[in-house]
Amino acid sequence: MSAKSAVVRGLGGALPERVVTNEHLSSVMDTSDEWIRRRTGIAERRHSDESESTSVLATTAGRRALASAGVDTVGLLIVATSTPDKVCPATAPKVAANLGLQGIAAFDISAVCSGFVYALATASWAITSGSVGSALVIGADTFTRLLDPTDRTTSVIFGDGAGAAYLSAGTAEEPGAILATTLHSDGDGETLIHVPRSAGAFFEMQGKEVFTQAVTAMSDSVQTVLASVGWTAGEVDSLIAHQANLRILNTVASVTGIPGSKAEVHLDRVGNTSAASIPLAMTDAGTKGHRSPGDKVVLTAFGGGTTWGAIAMTWPSISVVDPH
């Protein structure tokens, strides 16, 4: 009998309309296109306006993922976000209602840039346990609203957006099957990536320390899931790591032994979109035809908390709407 698995059957993304280039940032702060590209690999990012809240972007991404899968119902909805519309209540029930899915289980997960990996693993567990037959997982953040617009160490990095995946029960042999997951955290590092608890406080990040820990944590997680499924690094067709910084992506590929050419790069056009970055990179790969059904894929992320993890899966057989 084939092993039961959660299978990704749809992907979708959403980006704000406003494009913010490096040249624009150079006109409002002490930086340059060359400095930003050299340190981050980013050329432009998207900034949301007041009408493009986290729930609005999440709804659009979720609707596109459902359309990609050819379905209009789902048993569970999880929104991974650190920028909910309100402190209370959660954003997920509002997104569910926007999608006409009132009555289903819906909740938020806050794991910052690891949020989508955490949410996807949670949905996979819910499906394989038999608790639900399907799930919609959305990573959505409007992080630019937390940034000091004069701080070039953070404002040049982040963008806003949402990405989503629809999963349903299937077998491990199907394209899109989630085959292994690993999640971790260390609360001793909570101040590495955080917003201080004070009125008007901006997002803060200790860049050098985050770089070091992110590379180590993501590399270890990737090696863990590779061992779980019996893949070698050379067999991986696609490494879809959190799109934080091009140097981090290249270093993780190097440390794990995965060829650098296998690392998907999307941050050059959208920046670091936090919980949205992995599903947006997946959606981008799908629209470009970079992947074939059954390709071996590894997802990995590191975020505030600190939190990190990885997922081994195969590429689904789907069509995707370009969010750009």
PDB file of C-alpha atoms in Angstrom:
ATOM      1  CA  MET A   1       0.000   0.000   0.000  1.00  0.00           C
ATOM      2  CA  SER A   2       1.294   3.472  -0.894  1.00  0.00           C
ATOM      3  CA  ALA A   3       2.191   5.736   2.009  1.00  0.00           C
ATOM      4  CA  LYS A   4      -0.333   8.494   2.748  1.00  0.00           C
ATOM      5  CA  SER A   5       0.988  11.971   2.116  1.00  0.00           C
ATOM      6  CA  ALA A   6      -0.117  15.574   1.836  1.00  0.00           C
ATOM      7  CA  VAL A   7       0.230  16.622  -1.803  1.00  0.00           C
ATOM      8  CA  VAL A   8       0.607  20.186  -3.098  1.00  0.00           C
ATOM      9  CA  ARG A   9      -1.870  20.634  -5.946  1.00  0.00           C
ATOM     10  CA  GLY A  10      -2.004  24.411  -6.397  1.00  0.00           C
ATOM     11  CA  LEU A  11       0.162  27.516  -5.985  1.00  0.00           C
ATOM     12  CA  GLY A  12      -0.631  31.219  -6.126  1.00  0.00           C
ATOM     13  CA  GLY A  13       0.939  34.565  -5.330  1.00  0.00           C
ATOM     14  CA  ALA A  14       0.069  38.236  -4.931  1.00  0.00           C
ATOM     15  CA  LEU A  15       2.233  41.360  -4.962  1.00  0.00           C
ATOM     16  CA  PRO A  16       1.427  45.024  -4.318  1.00  0.00           C
ATOM     17  CA  GLU A  17       1.266  47.328  -7.321  1.00  0.00           C
ATOM     18  CA  ARG A  18       3.978  49.749  -6.247  1.00  0.00           C
ATOM     19  CA  VAL A  19       7.503  48.886  -7.426  1.00  0.00           C
ATOM     20  CA  VAL A  20      10.334  50.477  -5.411  1.00  0.00           C
ATOM     21  CA  THR A  21      13.671  50.398  -7.194  1.00  0.00           C
ATOM     22  CA  ASN A  22      17.166  50.743  -5.776  1.00  0.00           C
ATOM     23  CA  GLU A  23      17.435  54.043  -7.608  1.00  0.00           C
ATOM     24  CA  HIS A  24      14.425  55.366  -5.703  1.00  0.00           C
ATOM     25  CA  LEU A  25      15.888  54.313  -2.358  1.00  0.00           C
ATOM     26  CA  SER A  26      19.173  55.978  -3.330  1.00  0.00           C
ATOM     27  CA  SER A  27      17.283  59.247  -3.686  1.00  0.00           C
ATOM     28  CA  VAL A  28      15.886  59.151  -0.152  1.00  0.00           C
ATOM     29  CA  MET A  29      18.727  57.615   1.892  1.00  0.00           C
ATOM     30  CA  ASP A  30      22.489  57.160   1.900  1.00  0.00           C
ATOM     31  CA  THR A  31      22.798  54.124  -0.352  1.00  0.00           C
ATOM     32  CA  SER A  32      23.248  53.167  -3.997  1.00  0.00           C
ATOM     33  CA  ASP A  33      22.089  50.570  -6.479  1.00  0.00           C
ATOM     34  CA  GLU A  34      25.581  49.061  -6.503  1.00  0.00           C
ATOM     35  CA  TRP A  35      25.751  48.864  -2.678  1.00  0.00           C
ATOM     36  CA  ILE A  36      22.337  47.185  -2.406  1.00  0.00           C
ATOM     37  CA  ARG A  37      22.946  44.688  -5.211  1.00  0.00           C
ATOM     38  CA  ARG A  38      26.395  43.753  -3.907  1.00  0.00           C
ATOM     39  CA  ARG A  39      25.223  43.144  -0.345  1.00  0.00           C
ATOM     40  CA  THR A  40      21.777  41.630  -0.991  1.00  0.00           C
ATOM     41  CA  GLY A  41      21.245  40.781  -4.662  1.00  0.00           C
ATOM     42  CA  ILE A  42      18.035  42.847  -4.660  1.00  0.00           C
ATOM     43  CA  ALA A  43      17.166  45.216  -7.524  1.00  0.00           C
ATOM     44  CA  GLU A  44      13.596  46.145  -6.589  1.00  0.00           C
ATOM     45  CA  ARG A  45      10.808  45.309  -4.175  1.00  0.00           C
ATOM     46  CA  ARG A  46       7.053  45.932  -3.773  1.00  0.00           C
ATOM     47  CA  HIS A  47       5.511  48.226  -1.141  1.00  0.00           C
ATOM     48  CA  SER A  48       1.858  47.934  -0.189  1.00  0.00           C
ATOM     49  CA  ASP A  49      -0.469  50.894   0.210  1.00  0.00           C
ATOM     50  CA  GLU A  50      -3.324  51.239   2.703  1.00  0.00           C
ATOM     51  CA  SER A  51      -5.695  49.236   0.490  1.00  0.00           C
ATOM     52  CA  GLU A  52      -3.241  46.316   0.226  1.00  0.00           C
ATOM     53  CA  SER A  53      -3.352  44.900   3.737  1.00  0.00           C
ATOM     54  CA  THR A  54      -1.971  41.516   4.722  1.00  0.00           C
ATOM     55  CA  SER A  55      -5.446  39.975   4.482  1.00  0.00           C
ATOM     56  CA  VAL A  56      -6.063  41.478   1.022  1.00  0.00           C
ATOM     57  CA  LEU A  57      -2.796  40.093  -0.367  1.00  0.00           C
ATOM     58  CA  ALA A  58      -3.392  36.757   1.381  1.00  0.00           C
ATOM     59  CA  THR A  59      -6.888  36.510  -0.082  1.00  0.00           C
ATOM     60  CA  THR A  60      -5.639  37.107  -3.617  1.00  0.00           C
ATOM     61  CA  ALA A  61      -2.837  34.557  -3.251  1.00  0.00           C
ATOM     62  CA  GLY A  62      -5.220  32.036  -1.716  1.00  0.00           C
ATOM     63  CA  ARG A  63      -7.791  32.490  -4.461  1.00  0.00           C
ATOM     64  CA  ARG A  64      -5.118  31.940  -7.108  1.00  0.00           C
ATOM     65  CA  ALA A  65      -3.856  28.791  -5.365  1.00  0.00           C
ATOM     66  CA  LEU A  66      -7.391  27.384  -5.279  1.00  0.00           C
ATOM     67  CA  ALA A  67      -7.823  28.227  -8.974  1.00  0.00           C
ATOM     68  CA  SER A  68      -4.481  26.589  -9.735  1.00  0.00           C
ATOM     69  CA  ALA A  69      -5.756  23.420  -8.050  1.00  0.00           C
ATOM     70  CA  GLY A  70      -9.198  23.703  -9.658  1.00  0.00           C
ATOM     71  CA  VAL A  71     -11.061  23.611  -6.326  1.00  0.00           C
ATOM     72  CA  ASP A  72     -13.253  25.992  -4.345  1.00  0.00           C
ATOM     73  CA  THR A  73     -13.460  24.292  -0.949  1.00  0.00           C
ATOM     74  CA  VAL A  74     -10.879  23.445   1.704  1.00  0.00           C
ATOM     75  CA  GLY A  75     -10.900  21.888   5.163  1.00  0.00           C
ATOM     76  CA  LEU A  76      -8.267  24.036   6.899  1.00  0.00           C
ATOM     77  CA  LEU A  77      -6.730  27.460   6.336  1.00  0.00           C
ATOM     78  CA  ILE A  78      -3.452  28.600   7.893  1.00  0.00           C
ATOM     79  CA  VAL A  79      -1.994  32.073   7.436  1.00  0.00           C
ATOM     80  CA  ALA A  80       1.678  32.476   8.296  1.00  0.00           C
ATOM     81  CA  THR A  81       2.258  36.143   9.111  1.00  0.00           C
ATOM     82  CA  SER A  82       4.034  38.445  11.526  1.00  0.00           C
ATOM     83  CA  THR A  83       2.100  41.468  10.269  1.00  0.00           C
ATOM     84  CA  PRO A  84      -1.572  40.594  10.868  1.00  0.00           C
ATOM     85  CA  ASP A  85      -4.235  43.161  10.054  1.00  0.00           C
ATOM     86  CA  LYS A  86      -4.913  43.474  13.786  1.00  0.00           C
ATOM     87  CA  VAL A  87      -3.201  42.317  16.960  1.00  0.00           C
ATOM     88  CA  CYS A  88      -6.505  40.629  17.737  1.00  0.00           C
ATOM     89  CA  PRO A  89      -8.207  38.730  16.120  1.00  0.00           C
ATOM     90  CA  ALA A  90      -6.136  36.538  13.809  1.00  0.00           C
ATOM     91  CA  THR A  91      -6.070  37.281  10.084  1.00  0.00           C
ATOM     92  CA  ALA A  92      -6.863  33.734   8.881  1.00  0.00           C
ATOM     93  CA  PRO A  93     -10.600  33.742   9.702  1.00  0.00           C
ATOM     94  CA  LYS A  94     -11.000  36.997   7.759  1.00  0.00           C
ATOM     95  CA  VAL A  95      -9.181  35.500   4.770  1.00  0.00           C
ATOM     96  CA  ALA A  96     -11.362  32.389   4.988  1.00  0.00           C
ATOM     97  CA  ALA A  97     -14.480  34.572   4.957  1.00  0.00           C
ATOM     98  CA  ASN A  98     -13.129  36.567   2.002  1.00  0.00           C
ATOM     99  CA  LEU A  99     -12.764  33.289   0.118  1.00  0.00           C
ATOM    100  CA  GLY A 100     -16.273  32.132   1.017  1.00  0.00           C
ATOM    101  CA  LEU A 101     -14.926  29.491   3.393  1.00  0.00           C
ATOM    102  CA  GLN A 102     -16.760  30.446   6.589  1.00  0.00           C
ATOM    103  CA  GLY A 103     -17.014  27.657   9.120  1.00  0.00           C
ATOM    104  CA  ILE A 104     -13.683  25.968   8.436  1.00  0.00           C
ATOM    105  CA  ALA A 105     -10.789  25.853  10.903  1.00  0.00           C
ATOM    106  CA  ALA A 106      -8.595  28.918  10.323  1.00  0.00           C
ATOM    107  CA  PHE A 107      -5.692  30.262  12.354  1.00  0.00           C
ATOM    108  CA  ASP A 108      -2.436  32.228  12.125  1.00  0.00           C
ATOM    109  CA  ILE A 109       1.117  31.014  12.673  1.00  0.00           C
ATOM    110  CA  SER A 110       3.773  33.568  13.643  1.00  0.00           C
ATOM    111  CA  ALA A 111       7.282  32.332  12.917  1.00  0.00           C
ATOM    112  CA  VAL A 112       8.443  35.350  10.880  1.00  0.00           C
ATOM    113  CA  CYS A 113      10.480  34.219   7.840  1.00  0.00           C
ATOM    114  CA  SER A 114      10.056  30.536   8.776  1.00  0.00           C
ATOM    115  CA  GLY A 115       6.298  30.944   8.876  1.00  0.00           C
ATOM    116  CA  PHE A 116       5.439  29.247   5.596  1.00  0.00           C
ATOM    117  CA  VAL A 117       7.623  26.208   6.335  1.00  0.00           C
ATOM    118  CA  TYR A 118       6.001  25.933   9.777  1.00  0.00           C
ATOM    119  CA  ALA A 119       2.505  26.296   8.314  1.00  0.00           C
ATOM    120  CA  LEU A 120       3.098  23.863   5.456  1.00  0.00           C
ATOM    121  CA  ALA A 121       4.445  21.239   7.853  1.00  0.00           C
ATOM    122  CA  THR A 122       1.475  21.757  10.182  1.00  0.00           C
ATOM    123  CA  ALA A 123      -1.003  21.369   7.318  1.00  0.00           C
ATOM    124  CA  SER A 124       0.811  18.248   6.148  1.00  0.00           C
ATOM    125  CA  TRP A 125       0.546  16.710   9.604  1.00  0.00           C
ATOM    126  CA  ALA A 126      -3.156  17.544   9.789  1.00  0.00           C
ATOM    127  CA  ILE A 127      -3.791  15.841   6.446  1.00  0.00           C
ATOM    128  CA  THR A 128      -1.701  12.733   7.064  1.00  0.00           C
ATOM    129  CA  SER A 129      -3.322  12.281  10.484  1.00  0.00           C
ATOM    130  CA  GLY A 130      -6.718  12.198   8.794  1.00  0.00           C
ATOM    131  CA  SER A 131      -7.957  15.276  10.678  1.00  0.00           C
ATOM    132  CA  VAL A 132      -8.674  17.142   7.425  1.00  0.00           C
ATOM    133  CA  GLY A 133      -8.713  16.176   3.772  1.00  0.00           C
ATOM    134  CA  SER A 134      -7.301  19.427   2.410  1.00  0.00           C
ATOM    135  CA  ALA A 135      -5.635  22.660   3.480  1.00  0.00           C
ATOM    136  CA  LEU A 136      -4.807  26.109   2.135  1.00  0.00           C
ATOM    137  CA  VAL A 137      -1.515  27.490   3.460  1.00  0.00           C
ATOM    138  CA  ILE A 138      -0.723  31.170   2.930  1.00  0.00           C
ATOM    139  CA  GLY A 139       2.403  33.124   3.770  1.00  0.00           C
ATOM    140  CA  ALA A 140       1.650  36.853   3.794  1.00  0.00           C
ATOM    141  CA  ASP A 141       3.472  39.875   5.180  1.00  0.00           C
ATOM    142  CA  THR A 142       3.454  43.648   4.813  1.00  0.00           C
ATOM    143  CA  PHE A 143       6.778  44.072   6.589  1.00  0.00           C
ATOM    144  CA  THR A 144       7.573  47.474   5.111  1.00  0.00           C
ATOM    145  CA  ARG A 145       5.109  48.999   7.593  1.00  0.00           C
ATOM    146  CA  LEU A 146       7.414  47.961  10.447  1.00  0.00           C
ATOM    147  CA  LEU A 147      10.566  49.519   9.002  1.00  0.00           C
ATOM    148  CA  ASP A 148      12.411  52.743   9.741  1.00  0.00           C
ATOM    149  CA  PRO A 149      12.395  54.342   6.260  1.00  0.00           C
ATOM    150  CA  THR A 150      15.769  55.974   6.975  1.00  0.00           C
ATOM    151  CA  ASP A 151      17.515  52.735   8.012  1.00  0.00           C
ATOM    152  CA  ARG A 152      19.337  51.370   4.987  1.00  0.00           C
ATOM    153  CA  THR A 153      20.223  48.113   6.764  1.00  0.00           C
ATOM    154  CA  THR A 154      16.554  47.057   6.788  1.00  0.00           C
ATOM    155  CA  SER A 155      14.610  49.269   4.374  1.00  0.00           C
ATOM    156  CA  VAL A 156      16.569  48.128   1.329  1.00  0.00           C
ATOM    157  CA  ILE A 157      15.910  44.456   2.109  1.00  0.00           C
ATOM    158  CA  PHE A 158      12.205  43.972   2.705  1.00  0.00           C
ATOM    159  CA  GLY A 159       9.184  43.960   0.414  1.00  0.00           C
ATOM    160  CA  ASP A 160       5.523  43.004   0.804  1.00  0.00           C
ATOM    161  CA  GLY A 161       3.611  40.105  -0.710  1.00  0.00           C
ATOM    162  CA  ALA A 162       1.741  36.830  -0.254  1.00  0.00           C
ATOM    163  CA  GLY A 163       2.077  33.299  -1.550  1.00  0.00           C
ATOM    164  CA  ALA A 164      -0.145  30.259  -1.104  1.00  0.00           C
ATOM    165  CA  ALA A 165      -0.257  26.505  -1.562  1.00  0.00           C
ATOM    166  CA  TYR A 166      -3.275  24.179  -1.671  1.00  0.00           C
ATOM    167  CA  LEU A 167      -2.739  20.620  -0.393  1.00  0.00           C
ATOM    168  CA  SER A 168      -4.912  17.549  -0.204  1.00  0.00           C
ATOM    169  CA  ALA A 169      -4.510  13.917   0.771  1.00  0.00           C
ATOM    170  CA  GLY A 170      -2.671  11.637  -1.623  1.00  0.00           C
ATOM    171  CA  THR A 171       0.270   9.271  -1.787  1.00  0.00           C
ATOM    172  CA  ALA A 172       4.017   9.722  -1.499  1.00  0.00           C
ATOM    173  CA  GLU A 173       4.428   8.618  -5.106  1.00  0.00           C
ATOM    174  CA  GLU A 174       2.402  11.533  -6.501  1.00  0.00           C
ATOM    175  CA  PRO A 175       4.106  14.689  -7.814  1.00  0.00           C
ATOM    176  CA  GLY A 176       3.811  17.375  -5.134  1.00  0.00           C
ATOM    177  CA  ALA A 177       4.017  14.987  -2.171  1.00  0.00           C
ATOM    178  CA  ILE A 178       5.532  16.277   1.064  1.00  0.00           C
ATOM    179  CA  LEU A 179       7.984  13.589   2.120  1.00  0.00           C
ATOM    180  CA  ALA A 180       9.853  14.904   5.184  1.00  0.00           C
ATOM    181  CA  THR A 181       9.715  17.877   7.555  1.00  0.00           C
ATOM    182  CA  THR A 182      11.905  19.226  10.341  1.00  0.00           C
ATOM    183  CA  LEU A 183      11.188  22.285  12.529  1.00  0.00           C
ATOM    184  CA  HIS A 184      13.255  23.911  15.284  1.00  0.00           C
ATOM    185  CA  SER A 185      13.442  27.000  17.516  1.00  0.00           C
ATOM    186  CA  ASP A 186      15.697  28.743  20.031  1.00  0.00           C
ATOM    187  CA  GLY A 187      14.104  31.487  22.103  1.00  0.00           C
ATOM    188  CA  ASP A 188      17.487  32.613  23.404  1.00  0.00           C
ATOM    189  CA  GLY A 189      17.900  34.380  20.060  1.00  0.00           C
ATOM    190  CA  GLU A 190      14.679  36.376  20.228  1.00  0.00           C
ATOM    191  CA  THR A 191      16.406  39.778  19.948  1.00  0.00           C
ATOM    192  CA  LEU A 192      18.278  38.890  16.754  1.00  0.00           C
ATOM    193  CA  ILE A 193      15.162  39.640  14.700  1.00  0.00           C
ATOM    194  CA  HIS A 194      12.456  41.578  16.549  1.00  0.00           C
ATOM    195  CA  VAL A 195      10.313  44.642  17.052  1.00  0.00           C
ATOM    196  CA  PRO A 196      10.950  46.085  20.549  1.00  0.00           C
ATOM    197  CA  ARG A 197       7.892  46.409  22.769  1.00  0.00           C
ATOM    198  CA  SER A 198       7.596  50.187  22.826  1.00  0.00           C
ATOM    199  CA  ALA A 199       5.330  52.681  21.120  1.00  0.00           C
ATOM    200  CA  GLY A 200       6.428  53.510  17.607  1.00  0.00           C
ATOM    201  CA  ALA A 201       9.296  51.011  17.652  1.00  0.00           C
ATOM    202  CA  PHE A 202      10.707  49.821  14.341  1.00  0.00           C
ATOM    203  CA  PHE A 203      11.889  46.398  13.261  1.00  0.00           C
ATOM    204  CA  GLU A 204      15.474  45.601  14.290  1.00  0.00           C
ATOM    205  CA  MET A 205      17.850  42.907  13.040  1.00  0.00           C
ATOM    206  CA  GLN A 206      21.429  41.975  13.946  1.00  0.00           C
ATOM    207  CA  GLY A 207      22.499  41.277  10.382  1.00  0.00           C
ATOM    208  CA  LYS A 208      25.910  39.640  10.830  1.00  0.00           C
ATOM    209  CA  GLU A 209      24.761  37.253  13.549  1.00  0.00           C
ATOM    210  CA  VAL A 210      21.579  36.425  11.641  1.00  0.00           C
ATOM    211  CA  PHE A 211      23.640  35.596   8.550  1.00  0.00           C
ATOM    212  CA  THR A 212      25.835  33.154  10.463  1.00  0.00           C
ATOM    213  CA  GLN A 213      22.990  31.456  12.319  1.00  0.00           C
ATOM    214  CA  ALA A 214      20.735  31.326   9.255  1.00  0.00           C
ATOM    215  CA  VAL A 215      23.354  29.553   7.151  1.00  0.00           C
ATOM    216  CA  THR A 216      24.095  27.000   9.874  1.00  0.00           C
ATOM    217  CA  ALA A 217      20.451  26.346  10.761  1.00  0.00           C
ATOM    218  CA  MET A 218      19.150  26.058   7.198  1.00  0.00           C
ATOM    219  CA  SER A 219      22.075  23.899   6.099  1.00  0.00           C
ATOM    220  CA  ASP A 220      21.586  21.507   9.032  1.00  0.00           C
ATOM    221  CA  SER A 221      17.842  21.324   8.339  1.00  0.00           C
ATOM    222  CA  VAL A 222      18.391  20.590   4.664  1.00  0.00           C
ATOM    223  CA  GLN A 223      20.802  17.789   5.494  1.00  0.00           C
ATOM    224  CA  THR A 224      18.290  16.361   7.981  1.00  0.00           C
ATOM    225  CA  VAL A 225      15.463  16.067   5.449  1.00  0.00           C
ATOM    226  CA  LEU A 226      17.807  14.799   2.756  1.00  0.00           C
ATOM    227  CA  ALA A 227      18.842  11.981   5.084  1.00  0.00           C
ATOM    228  CA  SER A 228      15.175  11.291   5.918  1.00  0.00           C
ATOM    229  CA  VAL A 229      14.236  10.703   2.276  1.00  0.00           C
ATOM    230  CA  GLY A 230      17.530   9.183   1.162  1.00  0.00           C
ATOM    231  CA  TRP A 231      18.467  11.868  -1.353  1.00  0.00           C
ATOM    232  CA  THR A 232      21.994  13.067  -1.989  1.00  0.00           C
ATOM    233  CA  ALA A 233      22.672  16.776  -2.400  1.00  0.00           C
ATOM    234  CA  GLY A 234      23.525  16.187  -6.040  1.00  0.00           C
ATOM    235  CA  GLU A 235      20.094  14.661  -6.668  1.00  0.00           C
ATOM    236  CA  VAL A 236      18.213  17.804  -5.583  1.00  0.00           C
ATOM    237  CA  ASP A 237      16.621  19.536  -8.553  1.00  0.00           C
ATOM    238  CA  SER A 238      15.628  22.712  -6.739  1.00  0.00           C
ATOM    239  CA  LEU A 239      16.629  24.421  -3.483  1.00  0.00           C
ATOM    240  CA  ILE A 240      13.962  26.965  -2.536  1.00  0.00           C
ATOM    241  CA  ALA A 241      15.369  28.733   0.485  1.00  0.00           C
ATOM    242  CA  HIS A 242      13.930  31.783   2.227  1.00  0.00           C
ATOM    243  CA  GLN A 243      14.697  34.711  -0.047  1.00  0.00           C
ATOM    244  CA  ALA A 244      16.516  36.922   2.447  1.00  0.00           C
ATOM    245  CA  ASN A 245      19.833  37.633   0.801  1.00  0.00           C
ATOM    246  CA  LEU A 246      21.596  36.261  -2.274  1.00  0.00           C
ATOM    247  CA  ARG A 247      24.765  35.591  -0.294  1.00  0.00           C
ATOM    248  CA  ILE A 248      22.809  33.432   2.170  1.00  0.00           C
ATOM    249  CA  LEU A 249      21.226  31.446  -0.666  1.00  0.00           C
ATOM    250  CA  ASN A 250      24.592  30.790  -2.286  1.00  0.00           C
ATOM    251  CA  THR A 251      26.264  29.882   1.009  1.00  0.00           C
ATOM    252  CA  VAL A 252      23.539  27.415   2.001  1.00  0.00           C
ATOM    253  CA  ALA A 253      23.852  25.743  -1.390  1.00  0.00           C
ATOM    254  CA  SER A 254      27.624  25.553  -0.984  1.00  0.00           C
ATOM    255  CA  VAL A 255      27.535  24.168   2.570  1.00  0.00           C
ATOM    256  CA  THR A 256      24.950  21.507   1.723  1.00  0.00           C
ATOM    257  CA  GLY A 257      26.651  20.496  -1.517  1.00  0.00           C
ATOM    258  CA  ILE A 258      23.636  21.380  -3.653  1.00  0.00           C
ATOM    259  CA  PRO A 259      24.798  22.988  -6.918  1.00  0.00           C
ATOM    260  CA  GLY A 260      24.312  26.757  -6.770  1.00  0.00           C
ATOM    261  CA  SER A 261      22.512  26.627 -10.112  1.00  0.00           C
ATOM    262  CA  LYS A 262      19.720  24.682  -8.367  1.00  0.00           C
ATOM    263  CA  ALA A 263      18.921  27.535  -5.963  1.00  0.00           C
ATOM    264  CA  GLU A 264      15.796  29.416  -7.019  1.00  0.00           C
ATOM    265  CA  VAL A 265      16.254  33.212  -6.931  1.00  0.00           C
ATOM    266  CA  HIS A 266      13.240  35.503  -6.721  1.00  0.00           C
ATOM    267  CA  LEU A 267      14.403  38.142  -4.244  1.00  0.00           C
ATOM    268  CA  ASP A 268      16.051  40.238  -6.958  1.00  0.00           C
ATOM    269  CA  ARG A 269      12.579  41.379  -8.058  1.00  0.00           C
ATOM    270  CA  VAL A 270      10.627  41.396  -4.784  1.00  0.00           C
ATOM    271  CA  GLY A 271      13.125  41.604  -1.907  1.00  0.00           C
ATOM    272  CA  ASN A 272      12.695  39.692   1.335  1.00  0.00           C
ATOM    273  CA  THR A 273       8.940  39.109   1.655  1.00  0.00           C
ATOM    274  CA  SER A 274       9.265  37.239   4.974  1.00  0.00           C
ATOM    275  CA  ALA A 275       6.676  34.422   5.273  1.00  0.00           C
ATOM    276  CA  ALA A 276       5.652  34.967   1.642  1.00  0.00           C
ATOM    277  CA  SER A 277       9.102  34.454   0.168  1.00  0.00           C
ATOM    278  CA  ILE A 278       9.134  30.673  -0.303  1.00  0.00           C
ATOM    279  CA  PRO A 279       5.632  30.317  -1.812  1.00  0.00           C
ATOM    280  CA  LEU A 280       6.305  33.332  -4.053  1.00  0.00           C
ATOM    281  CA  ALA A 281       9.565  31.747  -5.213  1.00  0.00           C
ATOM    282  CA  MET A 282       7.693  28.484  -5.843  1.00  0.00           C
ATOM    283  CA  THR A 283       5.015  30.326  -7.806  1.00  0.00           C
ATOM    284  CA  ASP A 284       7.672  32.141  -9.814  1.00  0.00           C
ATOM    285  CA  ALA A 285       9.408  28.842 -10.644  1.00  0.00           C
ATOM    286  CA  GLY A 286       6.058  27.414 -11.702  1.00  0.00           C
ATOM    287  CA  THR A 287       5.231  30.278 -14.052  1.00  0.00           C
ATOM    288  CA  LYS A 288       8.658  30.071 -15.684  1.00  0.00           C
ATOM    289  CA  GLY A 289       8.485  26.327 -16.184  1.00  0.00           C
ATOM    290  CA  HIS A 290      11.707  25.821 -14.236  1.00  0.00           C
ATOM    291  CA  ARG A 291      10.471  22.582 -12.698  1.00  0.00           C
ATOM    292  CA  SER A 292       8.986  19.314 -13.941  1.00  0.00           C
ATOM    293  CA  PRO A 293       6.476  17.164 -12.022  1.00  0.00           C
ATOM    294  CA  GLY A 294       8.319  14.837  -9.687  1.00  0.00           C
ATOM    295  CA  ASP A 295      11.510  16.937  -9.432  1.00  0.00           C
ATOM    296  CA  LYS A 296      13.206  16.662  -6.039  1.00  0.00           C
ATOM    297  CA  VAL A 297      12.706  19.922  -4.125  1.00  0.00           C
ATOM    298  CA  VAL A 298      13.909  21.136  -0.722  1.00  0.00           C
ATOM    299  CA  LEU A 299      12.412  24.150   1.067  1.00  0.00           C
ATOM    300  CA  THR A 300      14.221  25.780   3.991  1.00  0.00           C
ATOM    301  CA  ALA A 301      13.926  28.951   6.064  1.00  0.00           C
ATOM    302  CA  PHE A 302      15.263  30.780   9.105  1.00  0.00           C
ATOM    303  CA  GLY A 303      13.350  33.482  10.936  1.00  0.00           C
ATOM    304  CA  GLY A 304      12.794  35.401  14.132  1.00  0.00           C
ATOM    305  CA  GLY A 305      12.129  33.538  17.328  1.00  0.00           C
ATOM    306  CA  THR A 306      14.541  32.181  16.340  1.00  0.00           C
ATOM    307  CA  THR A 307      12.846  29.534  14.193  1.00  0.00           C
ATOM    308  CA  TRP A 308      14.003  27.365  11.307  1.00  0.00           C
ATOM    309  CA  GLY A 309      13.228  24.226   9.395  1.00  0.00           C
ATOM    310  CA  ALA A 310      13.120  22.396   6.071  1.00  0.00           C
ATOM    311  CA  ILE A 311      10.785  20.288   3.931  1.00  0.00           C
ATOM    312  CA  ALA A 312      11.586  17.697   1.275  1.00  0.00           C
ATOM    313  CA  MET A 313       8.942  17.281  -1.407  1.00  0.00           C
ATOM    314  CA  THR A 314       8.516  16.609  -5.094  1.00  0.00           C
ATOM    315  CA  TRP A 315       7.421  19.255  -7.578  1.00  0.00           C
ATOM    316  CA  PRO A 316       3.672  19.191  -8.246  1.00  0.00           C
ATOM    317  CA  SER A 317       1.897  18.811 -11.568  1.00  0.00           C
ATOM    318  CA  ILE A 318       0.149  22.200 -11.747  1.00  0.00           C
ATOM    319  CA  SER A 319      -0.416  25.394 -13.702  1.00  0.00           C
ATOM    320  CA  VAL A 320       0.305  28.690 -11.969  1.00  0.00           C
ATOM    321  CA  VAL A 321      -0.833  32.304 -12.393  1.00  0.00           C
ATOM    322  CA  ASP A 322       2.055  34.790 -12.534  1.00  0.00           C
ATOM    323  CA  PRO A 323       1.590  37.246  -9.605  1.00  0.00           C
ATOM    324  CA  HIS A 324       3.695  39.960 -11.267  1.00  0.00           C
TER     325      HIS A 324
END
